[in-house]
Coordinates of N, CA, C and O in Angstrom, one line a residue:
M1 N -43.0 22.2 -52.6 CA -43.4 22.0 -51.3 C -43.1 20.6 -50.8 O -42.7 20.5 -49.6
N2 N -43.2 19.6 -51.6 CA -42.8 18.3 -51.3 C -41.4 18.1 -50.9 O -41.1 17.4 -50.0
T3 N -40.5 18.8 -51.6 CA -39.1 18.8 -51.3 C -38.8 19.5 -49.9 O -37.9 19.1 -49.2
T4 N -39.5 20.5 -49.6 CA -39.3 21.2 -48.4 C -39.7 20.3 -47.2 O -39.0 20.2 -46.2
I5 N -40.8 19.6 -47.3 CA -41.2 18.6 -46.3 C -40.2 17.5 -46.1 O -39.8 17.1 -45.0
N6 N -39.7 17.0 -47.3 CA -38.7 15.9 -47.2 C -37.4 16.4 -46.5 O -36.8 15.7 -45.8
T7 N -37.0 17.7 -46.9 CA -35.8 18.2 -46.3 C -36.0 18.4 -44.8 O -35.1 18.1 -44.0
M8 N -37.1 18.9 -44.4 CA -37.4 19.1 -42.9 C -37.4 17.7 -42.2 O -36.9 17.6 -41.1
R9 N -38.0 16.7 -42.9 CA -38.0 15.4 -42.2 C -36.6 14.8 -42.1 O -36.3 14.3 -41.0
K10 N -35.8 15.0 -43.1 CA -34.4 14.5 -43.0 C -33.6 15.3 -41.9 O -32.9 14.7 -41.1
N11 N -33.8 16.6 -41.8 CA -33.2 17.4 -40.8 C -33.6 17.0 -39.4 O -32.8 16.9 -38.4
L12 N -34.9 16.7 -39.2 CA -35.5 16.3 -38.0 C -34.9 14.9 -37.6 O -34.6 14.7 -36.4
L13 N -34.9 14.0 -38.6 CA -34.3 12.7 -38.3 C -32.9 12.7 -37.9 O -32.4 12.1 -37.0
I14 N -32.1 13.6 -38.6 CA -30.7 13.8 -38.2 C -30.5 14.3 -36.8 O -29.7 13.9 -36.0
A15 N -31.3 15.3 -36.5 CA -31.3 15.9 -35.1 C -31.6 14.9 -34.1 O -31.0 14.8 -33.0
V16 N -32.7 14.2 -34.3 CA -33.1 13.2 -33.3 C -32.0 12.1 -33.1 O -31.7 11.7 -32.0
S17 N -31.4 11.7 -34.2 CA -30.4 10.7 -34.2 C -29.2 11.2 -33.4 O -28.6 10.5 -32.6
A18 N -28.8 12.4 -33.7 CA -27.7 13.0 -33.0 C -27.9 13.1 -31.5 O -27.1 12.8 -30.7
L19 N -29.1 13.5 -31.1 CA -29.5 13.6 -29.7 C -29.5 12.2 -29.0 O -29.0 12.1 -27.9
A20 N -30.0 11.2 -29.7 CA -30.0 9.9 -29.2 C -28.6 9.4 -29.0 O -28.3 8.8 -27.9
L21 N -27.7 9.6 -29.9 CA -26.3 9.2 -29.9 C -25.6 9.9 -28.7 O -24.9 9.3 -27.9
G22 N -25.9 11.2 -28.6 CA -25.2 11.9 -27.5 C -25.7 11.5 -26.1 O -24.9 11.4 -25.2
A23 N -27.0 11.2 -26.0 CA -27.6 10.7 -24.7 C -27.0 9.4 -24.4 O -26.7 9.1 -23.2
A24 N -26.8 8.5 -25.3 CA -26.3 7.2 -25.1 C -24.8 7.3 -24.6 O -24.4 6.6 -23.7
T25 N -24.1 8.1 -25.3 CA -22.7 8.3 -24.9 C -22.5 8.9 -23.5 O -21.7 8.4 -22.7
F26 N -23.3 9.9 -23.2 CA -23.3 10.5 -21.9 C -23.7 9.5 -20.8 O -23.0 9.5 -19.8
G27 N -24.7 8.7 -21.1 CA -25.1 7.7 -20.1 C -24.0 6.7 -19.9 O -23.8 6.2 -18.7
A28 N -23.3 6.3 -20.9 CA -22.2 5.3 -20.8 C -21.1 5.9 -19.9 O -20.5 5.2 -19.1
Q29 N -20.7 7.1 -20.2 CA -19.7 7.8 -19.4 C -20.1 7.9 -17.9 O -19.3 7.7 -17.1
A30 N -21.3 8.3 -17.7 CA -21.7 8.4 -16.3 C -21.7 7.1 -15.6 O -21.3 7.0 -14.4
Q31 N -22.1 6.0 -16.3 CA -22.0 4.7 -15.7 C -20.6 4.3 -15.4 O -20.3 3.7 -14.3
D32 N -19.7 4.5 -16.3 CA -18.3 4.1 -16.1 C -17.7 4.8 -14.9 O -16.9 4.2 -14.1
S33 N -17.9 6.1 -14.7 CA -17.3 6.8 -13.7 C -17.9 6.7 -12.3 O -17.3 6.9 -11.3
S34 N -19.2 6.3 -12.2 CA -19.9 6.3 -10.9 C -19.8 4.9 -10.3 O -19.9 4.8 -9.1
A35 N -19.8 3.8 -11.1 CA -19.9 2.5 -10.5 C -18.6 1.7 -10.8 O -18.1 1.8 -11.9
P36 N -18.1 1.0 -9.8 CA -17.0 0.1 -10.1 C -17.3 -1.0 -11.0 O -18.4 -1.4 -11.2
A37 N -16.3 -1.5 -11.7 CA -16.5 -2.6 -12.6 C -17.0 -3.8 -11.8 O -16.7 -4.0 -10.6
P38 N -17.7 -4.7 -12.4 CA -18.2 -5.9 -11.7 C -17.0 -6.7 -11.1 O -16.0 -7.0 -11.7
G39 N -17.2 -7.0 -9.8 CA -16.2 -7.8 -9.1 C -15.1 -6.9 -8.6 O -14.2 -7.4 -7.9
A40 N -15.0 -5.6 -8.9 CA -14.0 -4.7 -8.4 C -14.4 -4.2 -7.0 O -15.6 -4.1 -6.7
K41 N -13.4 -4.0 -6.2 CA -13.6 -3.5 -4.9 C -13.6 -2.0 -4.9 O -12.6 -1.4 -5.3
A42 N -14.6 -1.4 -4.4 CA -14.6 0.1 -4.4 C -13.8 0.6 -3.2 O -14.0 0.2 -2.1
V43 N -12.8 1.4 -3.5 CA -11.9 2.0 -2.5 C -11.8 3.5 -2.7 O -11.6 4.0 -3.8
A44 N -12.0 4.2 -1.6 CA -11.9 5.6 -1.6 C -10.5 6.0 -1.9 O -9.6 5.4 -1.4
P45 N -10.2 7.1 -2.6 CA -8.8 7.5 -2.8 C -8.1 7.8 -1.5 O -8.7 8.4 -0.6
H46 N -6.9 7.4 -1.4 CA -6.0 7.7 -0.3 C -6.5 7.0 1.0 O -6.2 7.4 2.1
E47 N -7.3 5.9 0.8 CA -7.8 5.2 2.0 C -6.9 4.0 2.3 O -7.3 2.9 2.1
G48 N -5.7 4.2 2.7 CA -4.8 3.1 3.1 C -4.3 2.3 1.9 O -3.9 1.2 2.1
H49 N -4.4 2.9 0.7 CA -4.0 2.1 -0.5 C -3.1 3.0 -1.3 O -3.5 4.1 -1.7
R50 N -1.9 2.5 -1.7 CA -1.0 3.3 -2.4 C -1.3 3.3 -3.9 O -0.8 4.1 -4.6
G51 N -2.1 2.4 -4.4 CA -2.4 2.3 -5.8 C -1.4 1.7 -6.7 O -1.5 1.7 -7.9
D52 N -0.4 1.1 -6.1 CA 0.7 0.4 -6.9 C 0.7 -1.1 -6.7 O 1.8 -1.7 -6.9
G53 N -0.3 -1.7 -6.2 CA -0.4 -3.1 -6.0 C 0.1 -3.6 -4.6 O 0.0 -4.7 -4.3
H54 N 0.6 -2.7 -3.8 CA 1.0 -3.1 -2.5 C -0.2 -3.1 -1.5 O -1.2 -2.4 -1.7
K55 N -0.1 -4.0 -0.6 CA -1.2 -4.0 0.5 C -1.1 -2.8 1.3 O 0.0 -2.3 1.6
P56 N -2.2 -2.3 1.8 CA -2.2 -1.2 2.7 C -1.6 -1.5 4.0 O -1.7 -2.7 4.5
M57 N -0.8 -0.6 4.6 CA -0.2 -0.8 5.9 C -1.2 -0.5 7.0 O -1.8 0.6 7.0
R58 N -1.4 -1.4 7.9 CA -2.4 -1.2 8.9 C -1.7 -1.4 10.3 O -0.8 -2.2 10.4
G59 N -2.2 -0.8 11.3 CA -1.7 -1.1 12.7 C -0.6 -0.2 13.1 O -0.2 0.7 12.3
N60 N -0.1 -0.5 14.2 CA 1.0 0.3 14.8 C 2.4 -0.1 14.2 O 2.8 -1.2 14.2
P61 N 3.1 0.9 13.6 CA 4.4 0.6 13.0 C 5.4 0.0 14.0 O 6.2 -0.9 13.6
A62 N 5.3 0.4 15.3 CA 6.3 -0.1 16.3 C 6.0 -1.6 16.5 O 6.9 -2.4 16.6
E63 N 4.7 -2.0 16.5 CA 4.3 -3.4 16.6 C 4.8 -4.2 15.4 O 5.3 -5.3 15.6
R64 N 4.6 -3.7 14.2 CA 5.0 -4.4 13.0 C 6.5 -4.6 13.0 O 7.0 -5.6 12.7
M65 N 7.3 -3.5 13.4 CA 8.7 -3.6 13.5 C 9.1 -4.7 14.5 O 10.0 -5.5 14.3
A66 N 8.5 -4.7 15.7 CA 8.8 -5.7 16.7 C 8.6 -7.1 16.2 O 9.4 -8.0 16.5
K67 N 7.5 -7.3 15.5 CA 7.2 -8.7 15.0 C 8.3 -9.0 13.9 O 8.7 -10.2 13.9
Y68 N 8.6 -8.1 13.1 CA 9.6 -8.3 12.0 C 10.9 -8.7 12.7 O 11.6 -9.6 12.3
Q69 N 11.3 -7.9 13.7 CA 12.6 -8.2 14.4 C 12.6 -9.5 15.1 O 13.6 -10.2 15.1
A70 N 11.5 -9.9 15.7 CA 11.4 -11.2 16.3 C 11.6 -12.3 15.3 O 12.3 -13.3 15.6
R71 N 10.9 -12.2 14.2 CA 11.1 -13.2 13.1 C 12.5 -13.3 12.6 O 13.1 -14.4 12.5
L72 N 13.1 -12.1 12.4 CA 14.5 -12.1 12.0 C 15.4 -12.7 13.0 O 16.3 -13.5 12.7
H73 N 15.2 -12.4 14.3 CA 16.0 -12.9 15.4 C 15.9 -14.4 15.4 O 16.9 -15.1 15.6
D74 N 14.7 -15.0 15.2 CA 14.5 -16.4 15.2 C 15.2 -17.1 14.0 O 15.9 -18.1 14.2
K75 N 15.2 -16.4 12.9 CA 15.8 -17.0 11.7 C 17.3 -17.0 11.8 O 18.0 -17.9 11.3
L76 N 17.9 -16.0 12.5 CA 19.3 -15.9 12.6 C 19.9 -16.8 13.6 O 21.1 -17.2 13.5
K77 N 19.2 -17.3 14.5 CA 19.6 -18.2 15.6 C 20.9 -17.6 16.2 O 22.0 -18.3 16.2
L78 N 20.8 -16.5 16.8 CA 22.0 -15.8 17.4 C 22.5 -16.5 18.6 O 21.8 -17.1 19.4
T79 N 23.8 -16.4 18.8 CA 24.5 -16.9 20.0 C 24.4 -15.8 21.1 O 24.1 -14.7 20.8
A80 N 24.8 -16.2 22.3 CA 24.8 -15.3 23.4 C 25.8 -14.2 23.2 O 25.6 -13.0 23.5
A81 N 26.9 -14.5 22.5 CA 27.9 -13.5 22.2 C 27.4 -12.4 21.2 O 27.9 -11.3 21.2
Q82 N 26.5 -12.8 20.4 CA 26.0 -11.9 19.3 C 24.8 -11.0 19.8 O 24.5 -10.1 19.2
E83 N 24.2 -11.4 20.9 CA 23.1 -10.6 21.5 C 23.3 -9.2 21.7 O 22.5 -8.3 21.4
P84 N 24.5 -8.8 22.3 CA 24.7 -7.3 22.5 C 24.7 -6.5 21.2 O 24.2 -5.4 21.1
A85 N 25.3 -7.1 20.1 CA 25.3 -6.4 18.8 C 23.9 -6.4 18.3 O 23.5 -5.3 17.6
W86 N 23.1 -7.4 18.5 CA 21.7 -7.4 18.0 C 20.9 -6.3 18.8 O 20.2 -5.5 18.1
A87 N 21.2 -6.1 20.1 CA 20.5 -5.1 20.8 C 20.8 -3.7 20.3 O 20.0 -2.8 20.2
T88 N 22.1 -3.5 20.0 CA 22.5 -2.2 19.5 C 21.9 -1.9 18.1 O 21.4 -0.8 17.8
F89 N 21.9 -3.0 17.3 CA 21.3 -2.8 16.0 C 19.9 -2.5 16.0 O 19.4 -1.6 15.3
T90 N 19.1 -3.2 16.8 CA 17.6 -3.0 16.9 C 17.3 -1.7 17.5 O 16.4 -1.0 17.1
A91 N 18.1 -1.2 18.5 CA 17.9 0.1 19.1 C 18.1 1.2 18.1 O 17.4 2.2 18.0
A92 N 19.1 1.0 17.2 CA 19.4 2.1 16.2 C 18.4 2.1 15.1 O 18.2 3.1 14.5
N93 N 17.7 1.0 14.9 CA 16.6 0.9 13.9 C 15.2 1.0 14.4 O 14.3 0.7 13.7
A94 N 15.1 1.4 15.7 CA 13.7 1.5 16.3 C 13.0 2.6 15.6 O 13.6 3.7 15.2
P95 N 11.7 2.5 15.4 CA 10.9 3.5 14.7 C 11.0 4.8 15.5 O 10.9 4.8 16.7
K96 N 11.1 5.9 14.8 CA 11.2 7.2 15.4 C 9.8 7.7 15.7 O 8.8 7.4 14.9
K97 N 9.6 8.5 16.7 CA 8.3 9.0 17.0 C 8.0 10.2 16.0 O 8.9 10.9 15.7
P98 N 6.8 10.3 15.5 CA 6.5 11.3 14.6 C 6.5 12.7 15.3 O 6.4 12.8 16.5
A99 N 6.7 13.7 14.5 CA 6.7 15.1 15.0 C 5.4 15.3 15.8 O 4.3 14.9 15.4
S100 N 5.6 16.0 17.0 CA 4.4 16.1 17.9 C 3.3 16.9 17.3 O 2.1 16.6 17.4
D101 N 3.6 18.0 16.7 CA 2.6 18.9 16.1 C 2.8 19.1 14.7 O 3.2 20.2 14.2
W102 N 2.6 18.0 13.9 CA 2.9 18.1 12.5 C 2.0 19.0 11.7 O 2.4 19.6 10.7
K103 N 0.8 19.2 12.2 CA -0.2 20.0 11.5 C 0.3 21.5 11.5 O 0.3 22.2 10.5
A104 N 0.7 21.9 12.7 CA 1.2 23.3 12.9 C 2.5 23.5 12.0 O 2.7 24.5 11.4
K105 N 3.4 22.5 12.0 CA 4.6 22.6 11.2 C 4.3 22.6 9.7 O 4.9 23.4 9.0
R106 N 3.3 21.9 9.3 CA 2.9 21.9 7.9 C 2.3 23.3 7.5 O 2.6 23.8 6.4
E107 N 1.5 23.8 8.4 CA 0.9 25.1 8.1 C 2.0 26.2 8.1 O 2.0 27.1 7.2
A108 N 3.0 26.2 9.0 CA 4.1 27.1 9.0 C 4.9 26.9 7.7 O 5.4 27.9 7.1
F109 N 5.1 25.7 7.3 CA 5.9 25.4 6.1 C 5.2 26.0 4.8 O 5.9 26.5 4.0
A110 N 3.9 25.9 4.8 CA 3.1 26.5 3.7 C 3.3 28.0 3.6 O 3.1 28.6 2.5
K111 N 3.6 28.7 4.7 CA 3.7 30.1 4.7 C 5.0 30.6 4.2 O 5.2 31.8 4.0
L112 N 6.0 29.7 4.1 CA 7.3 30.1 3.7 C 7.4 30.4 2.2 O 6.6 29.9 1.4
S113 N 8.4 31.2 1.8 CA 8.6 31.4 0.4 C 9.2 30.2 -0.3 O 9.7 29.3 0.4
A114 N 9.2 30.1 -1.6 CA 9.7 28.9 -2.3 C 11.2 28.7 -1.9 O 11.6 27.5 -1.6
P115 N 12.1 29.7 -1.9 CA 13.5 29.4 -1.5 C 13.6 28.9 -0.1 O 14.4 28.0 0.2
Q116 N 12.7 29.5 0.8 CA 12.8 29.0 2.2 C 12.3 27.6 2.4 O 12.9 26.8 3.1
R117 N 11.3 27.2 1.6 CA 10.8 25.8 1.6 C 11.9 24.9 1.1 O 12.1 23.8 1.7
M118 N 12.6 25.3 0.0 CA 13.7 24.4 -0.5 C 14.8 24.3 0.6 O 15.3 23.2 0.7
E119 N 15.1 25.3 1.3 CA 16.1 25.2 2.3 C 15.7 24.3 3.4 O 16.5 23.5 3.9
Q120 N 14.4 24.3 3.8 CA 13.9 23.4 4.8 C 13.9 22.0 4.3 O 14.3 21.1 5.0
W121 N 13.6 21.7 3.0 CA 13.6 20.4 2.4 C 15.0 19.9 2.5 O 15.3 18.7 2.8
I122 N 16.0 20.7 2.2 CA 17.4 20.3 2.2 C 17.8 20.0 3.6 O 18.5 19.0 3.9
A123 N 17.4 20.8 4.6 CA 17.8 20.5 6.0 C 17.2 19.2 6.5 O 17.9 18.4 7.1
M124 N 15.9 19.0 6.1 CA 15.3 17.7 6.5 C 16.0 16.5 5.8 O 16.1 15.5 6.4
S125 N 16.4 16.7 4.6 CA 17.1 15.6 3.9 C 18.4 15.3 4.6 O 18.8 14.1 4.7
K126 N 19.1 16.3 5.0 CA 20.4 16.1 5.7 C 20.2 15.4 7.0 O 21.0 14.5 7.4
E127 N 19.1 15.7 7.7 CA 18.8 15.0 9.0 C 18.5 13.5 8.7 O 18.9 12.7 9.4
R128 N 17.7 13.3 7.6 CA 17.4 11.9 7.3 C 18.7 11.1 6.9 O 18.9 10.0 7.3
I129 N 19.6 11.8 6.1 CA 20.9 11.1 5.7 C 21.7 10.8 7.0 O 22.3 9.8 7.1
A130 N 21.8 11.8 7.9 CA 22.5 11.5 9.2 C 22.0 10.3 9.9 O 22.7 9.5 10.4
G131 N 20.7 10.2 10.0 CA 20.0 9.1 10.6 C 20.4 7.8 9.9 O 20.6 6.7 10.5
Q132 N 20.3 7.8 8.5 CA 20.7 6.6 7.8 C 22.1 6.2 8.0 O 22.4 5.0 8.0
E133 N 23.0 7.2 8.1 CA 24.4 6.9 8.3 C 24.6 6.3 9.7 O 25.4 5.3 9.8
A134 N 23.9 6.7 10.7 CA 24.0 6.1 12.0 C 23.5 4.7 12.0 O 24.1 3.8 12.6
R135 N 22.4 4.5 11.3 CA 21.9 3.1 11.1 C 22.8 2.2 10.4 O 23.0 1.0 10.7
L136 N 23.5 2.8 9.4 CA 24.5 2.0 8.6 C 25.6 1.6 9.5 O 26.1 0.4 9.4
G137 N 26.1 2.4 10.4 CA 27.1 2.1 11.3 C 26.7 0.9 12.2 O 27.5 -0.1 12.4
S138 N 25.5 0.9 12.7 CA 25.1 -0.2 13.6 C 24.9 -1.4 12.8 O 25.1 -2.5 13.2
L139 N 24.5 -1.3 11.5 CA 24.3 -2.5 10.6 C 25.6 -3.1 10.4 O 25.8 -4.4 10.5
K140 N 26.7 -2.3 10.0 CA 28.0 -2.9 9.8 C 28.6 -3.6 11.0 O 29.1 -4.7 10.9
T141 N 28.4 -3.0 12.2 CA 28.8 -3.6 13.4 C 28.2 -4.9 13.7 O 28.8 -5.9 14.0
F142 N 26.8 -5.0 13.5 CA 26.1 -6.2 13.7 C 26.5 -7.2 12.7 O 26.7 -8.4 13.0
Y143 N 26.5 -6.8 11.4 CA 26.8 -7.8 10.3 C 28.2 -8.4 10.5 O 28.4 -9.6 10.1
A144 N 29.1 -7.7 11.1 CA 30.5 -8.2 11.2 C 30.5 -9.4 12.2 O 31.4 -10.2 12.2
V145 N 29.6 -9.4 13.2 CA 29.6 -10.5 14.2 C 28.8 -11.7 13.7 O 28.8 -12.8 14.4
L146 N 28.1 -11.7 12.6 CA 27.4 -12.8 12.1 C 28.3 -13.8 11.3 O 29.3 -13.4 10.7
T147 N 27.9 -15.0 11.4 CA 28.7 -16.1 10.6 C 28.3 -15.9 9.1 O 27.2 -15.3 8.8
P148 N 29.0 -16.5 8.2 CA 28.6 -16.4 6.8 C 27.2 -16.9 6.5 O 26.5 -16.4 5.7
E149 N 26.8 -18.0 7.2 CA 25.4 -18.5 7.0 C 24.4 -17.5 7.5 O 23.4 -17.3 6.9
Q150 N 24.7 -16.9 8.7 CA 23.7 -15.9 9.2 C 23.7 -14.7 8.3 O 22.6 -14.1 8.1
Q151 N 24.8 -14.3 7.7 CA 24.8 -13.2 6.8 C 24.0 -13.4 5.6 O 23.2 -12.6 5.2
K152 N 24.0 -14.7 5.1 CA 23.1 -15.0 4.0 C 21.6 -14.9 4.3 O 20.8 -14.4 3.6
V153 N 21.3 -15.5 5.5 CA 19.9 -15.4 6.0 C 19.5 -13.9 6.2 O 18.4 -13.5 5.7
F154 N 20.4 -13.1 6.7 CA 20.1 -11.7 6.9 C 19.9 -11.0 5.6 O 19.0 -10.2 5.4
D155 N 20.8 -11.3 4.6 CA 20.8 -10.6 3.3 C 19.4 -11.0 2.6 O 18.8 -10.1 1.9
D156 N 19.0 -12.2 2.8 CA 17.7 -12.6 2.1 C 16.5 -12.1 2.9 O 15.4 -12.2 2.3
S157 N 16.6 -11.7 4.1 CA 15.5 -11.4 4.9 C 15.2 -9.9 5.1 O 14.1 -9.5 5.4
V158 N 16.1 -9.0 4.8 CA 15.9 -7.6 5.0 C 15.4 -7.0 3.7 O 15.7 -7.5 2.6
P159 N 14.7 -5.9 3.8 CA 14.2 -5.2 2.6 C 15.3 -4.9 1.6 O 16.4 -4.5 2.0
G160 N 15.0 -5.2 0.3 CA 16.0 -5.0 -0.7 C 16.9 -6.2 -1.0 O 17.7 -6.2 -1.9
G161 N 16.7 -7.2 -0.2 CA 17.5 -8.5 -0.3 C 16.9 -9.3 -1.5 O 16.5 -8.9 -2.5
K162 N 16.9 -10.6 -1.2 CA 16.3 -11.6 -2.2 C 14.9 -11.2 -2.6 O 14.1 -10.8 -1.7
H163 N 14.6 -11.2 -3.9 CA 13.3 -10.8 -4.4 C 13.0 -9.3 -4.1 O 11.9 -9.0 -4.0
G164 N 14.0 -8.5 -4.0 CA 13.8 -7.1 -3.7 C 13.1 -6.8 -2.4 O 12.6 -5.7 -2.2
G165 N 13.2 -7.7 -1.5 CA 12.6 -7.5 -0.1 C 11.2 -7.8 0.0 O 10.6 -7.6 1.0
H166 N 10.5 -8.3 -1.1 CA 9.1 -8.6 -1.0 C 8.9 -9.9 -0.3 O 9.4 -11.0 -0.7
R167 N 8.3 -9.9 0.9 CA 8.1 -11.1 1.7 C 7.2 -12.1 1.0 O 7.2 -13.3 1.3
D168 N 6.3 -11.6 0.2 CA 5.3 -12.5 -0.4 C 5.8 -13.1 -1.7 O 5.0 -13.8 -2.4
A169 N 7.0 -12.8 -2.1 CA 7.5 -13.3 -3.4 C 7.7 -14.8 -3.3 O 8.1 -15.3 -2.3
P170 N 7.5 -15.5 -4.4 CA 7.8 -16.9 -4.4 C 9.2 -17.3 -4.2 O 10.1 -16.5 -4.7
K171 N 9.5 -18.4 -3.6 CA 10.9 -18.8 -3.4 C 11.4 -19.3 -4.7 O 10.8 -20.1 -5.4
A172 N 12.7 -19.0 -4.9 CA 13.3 -19.5 -6.2 C 13.8 -20.9 -6.0 O 14.1 -21.4 -5.0

């Protein structure tokens, strides 16, 4: 009888210990997933943050582009003879207006079969490439009228240039 009571006590002790350990683990997981780390900024998913360390883009894209072009224009110190090429270059690189009814287009796209969607993706890719080729033509025309010093400033100032185009990168 004494061994039966000892066995029951041990089993009860093991069960209570297992429950306590499980409750502690569950509580720690709940705390980790619900609250941000101390000092961390809580951000909702897809709320203007790409998750890759870049700052979120805010404001009007056309205004950002105009400010960027004004800074670049000032850095290049263009002559009067270069201004027409600049005007052509900036016009070719103006932000395009988004599709007027993108939601309806997205819904129609979702109703297509897989091969039809792939055909649409290819058609849209061809349109983007045609636009890039047109912008490349205006870039080459503008670049040709720049002096070697201006070309260096331009190369260092446009995305993909010095420091991979990161404006906040430290100067070498």
